Amino acid sequence: MKASIINIGDELLIGQVVNTNATYMSRALTMSGIAVVEVCTIGDSSEAIEASVHRCLEQSDLVLMTGGLGPTKDDITKETLCRMFGSELYENAEALANIERIFAQRGFPMTETNRRQAWVPRCCEMINNDLGTAPCMWFNATTPTHPNIQTSKSPKALVSLPGVPFEMEYLIDKKILPLVRERFQLGSIVCKNLLVQGIGESFLSDRLEAVEASLPPHIKLAYLPQAGMIKLRITATSDTASDVLQNEVKIVSEKIRSAAGEFIVGEDHECLAEVVASLMREKRLTLSAAESCTGGQIAAQLTVLAGASEYFKGGIVSYCNEVKADIVGVEQSTLDRHSAVSEATVREMAEGARYRMKSDYAVATTGVAGPTGGSDLNPVGTVWMAVATPEQTVTKKMRYNGRRQQVIDRAVNEVFAMLIREVSGQ
Amino acid sequence: MKASIINIGDELLIGQVVNTNATYMSRALTMSGIAVVEVCTIGDSSEAIEASVHRCLEQSDLVLMTGGLGPTKDDITKETLCRMFGSELYENAEALANIERIFAQRGFPMTETNRRQAWVPRCCEMINNDLGTAPCMWFNATTPTHPNIQTSKSPKALVSLPGVPFEMEYLIDKKILPLVRERFQLGSIVCKNLLVQGIGESFLSDRLEAVEASLPPHIKLAYLPQAGMIKLRITATSDTASDVLQNEVKIVSEKIRSAAGEFIVGEDHECLAEVVASLMREKRLTLSAAESCTGGQIAAQLTVLAGASEYFKGGIVSYCNEVKADIVGVEQSTLDRHSAVSEATVREMAEGARYRMKSDYAVATTGVAGPTGGSDLNPVGTVWMAVATPEQTVTKKMRYNGRRQQVIDRAVNEVFAMLIREVSGQ
């Protein structure tokens, strides 16, 4: 089954707002076994709405659209759909009651403008939006009562949802997807992520040539390059039950492991910070960090994940030599003799963090993120990394190109990968 | 002038990746006075690419597309465009030299697969991608040599860019937009940002009612709510010179200042970290941080900006009481008596950071970011913040709702705003 998504809103077209609604809806549909074929973002224009609705209904069985349902003049979705479906607006009692309830709750008086939000096209099925004043609308797009909609004879549906993220998310999860499962014949989709680090995309694809050649058409392998790593995504789709797919995907991932296993540092995770978190918690280990050029990114990426306090004791961002010496415990003589960007310094940073914050493991970075500050010895992009373990301290030097942000992101993933390899004994 | 954006990638359609490229490109085009009429996200399918390229070229003068330029099998953009333009692929010497340079730098050997990235359609203008191996391609979409492209006779262009964000951003800013300005007739656009903190959107709009009513049609005021703050953007557009606009925008921003000046914490900056950076450097002051619930975000947001080492001495992420006591210098008795989330603790954290890292100013945060860990005294979303100055230490308690990431982001902006007000003596 195919679906298209239409997001309406000028704020999206001028780049004021990141379209996270599209991401949420795409993921929800995909996880329900529905293949999203297009996400289309357009402005608050009835011509644009008409054109994209017609196109999307042609190419898919289900069209979900958000936006343009507010009470103000620039919200024209309802009128446009009403005209397209050759219908008329009427005041829906349930929608009105819902709006009255919400205003009573907020203790605001209700205006005529608010009341008008209860008007919906007669031809649609009003789906009550318990969290907001804009009703959700389900249109059966192939019944003969809708002369203006020309599509194939197979059942198709168009659903108009409010663009407010938490209202949309609630309606998708609690009302729309259940209805879709009830009214459409859904296939299944199984996805699996492998996080690969330490090999370039082209070398990886050479390694996986045989695996890729052996893939049946319903299983796809995608390379998603990220800062200093690659997320490999296996996607299997079918019209039948997903347990068969689960097994097929498992076999493919095993083939990939045997072809490039030494570079796989994570499975079924979205990012390396998640891998670090689950490893540390599973093995009941603690971690600390001493960061120079990564400037707190290591700590920030770990602590943004819920439950970080179970294993992460703390970090020191030693952005000047004084702090490296006084707080982290790097010997002044080491800084004088080897400079701040050196193996000796990064080693003492990791060991100092581990000792002073009393953690089982510690990671450290020091380098030149740029754009300035480079030297012949340490050009911009040079980063030293270290992992201190209960047994030893391992170090590594990298030379990245790219801008400041990329140098930082790559260094963070590199040191996460070093840590993962140490802890999992790879 | 109208533009459309096409983002190619299955990872976008399954909702694995948020389409931030679209936001960046939309903003860049809008800021250049180009109206974006559609953003279209499709999968790695040549049928989908052909259909959307045709449609977007019909409805706009410029089409920017990203994705599908990698070296692997699922990257089919180049072949598809080549077929559409009735052209053939050839090895571009400049692109090849660029790829060889990048591999030499990385110290990796170059494979045939890599070399193949230097192949581009003869009919396009290769635009060198200094930051990556996938070349950027400019197609003049209306010259007769492209039989397969049917569009109006006015000059139109199709530009294919790599989907890797930092490569795309670099190419848009440094190469594509300059070419567009040179080859198309653009109007002028002047924008100005005002960063507003400490007042809600609706209260701000009440304050600015008169200002908004007085705006001429070619000047727009946009409210961009961000974590715990609002970015007010004034945008003036015209077909004539921009110096007139500059002055008009200046007058509007002065009106806004006189209506809500006490809440304006930044001007002509994109974020509060930039405001902090310019204040600190301008006044030759130094800063340090002690972070608990913000987990390194303060340090990370400051150090991602080039030149942070001029004023930022360092930060301590004290994610457990041990580190708060041993490294930051909070009295154990304070932690025992008042708990980690308290005014007494955040005060000692800021003063400890300032003293131990020998900085002029220091900021500190401690709180419950959630989703768990809340108590009756300190429910989830409770955050204590402090700024230690040479004269005094100011503290503030906030209670945020929203998810973990939002609580962290709001706390960071709140403490940045506190610091800005202290340093600028507002």
GROMACS .gro file of C-alpha atoms in nm, chain A residues 27 36 84 88 98 110 115 123 156 161 243 249 251 290 300 322 351 356 363 372-373 384 403 411 416 418:
model
   26
   27ARG     CA    1   0.793   0.695   1.031
   36VAL     CA    2   0.552   0.659   0.162
   84MET     CA    3  -1.286   1.971  -0.477
   88GLU     CA    4  -2.072   2.205   0.136
   98ASN     CA    5  -1.528   1.976   2.158
  110MET     CA    6  -1.535   3.167   2.253
  115ARG     CA    7  -1.707   2.857   1.639
  123CYS     CA    8  -1.905   1.452   0.250
  156LYS     CA    9  -0.858   0.554  -0.156
  161LEU     CA   10  -0.509   1.685   0.996
  243ASP     CA   11   0.790  -1.273   1.087
  249VAL     CA   12   1.653  -0.934   0.737
  251ILE     CA   13   2.008  -1.339   0.742
  290ALA     CA   14   3.781   1.522   2.915
  300ALA     CA   15   2.598   1.661   2.545
  322GLU     CA   16   4.521   2.607   3.268
  351GLU     CA   17   4.369   0.911   3.259
  356ARG     CA   18   3.959   1.236   3.919
  363VAL     CA   19   3.744   0.932   2.684
  372THR     CA   20   4.220   2.894   1.237
  373GLY     CA   21   4.480   2.778   1.490
  384TRP     CA   22   4.412   1.329   1.909
  403ARG     CA   23   3.451   2.266   0.857
  411ALA     CA   24   3.596   1.326   1.636
  416PHE     CA   25   3.271   0.671   2.066
  418MET     CA   26   3.710   0.352   2.003
   0.00000   0.00000   0.00000
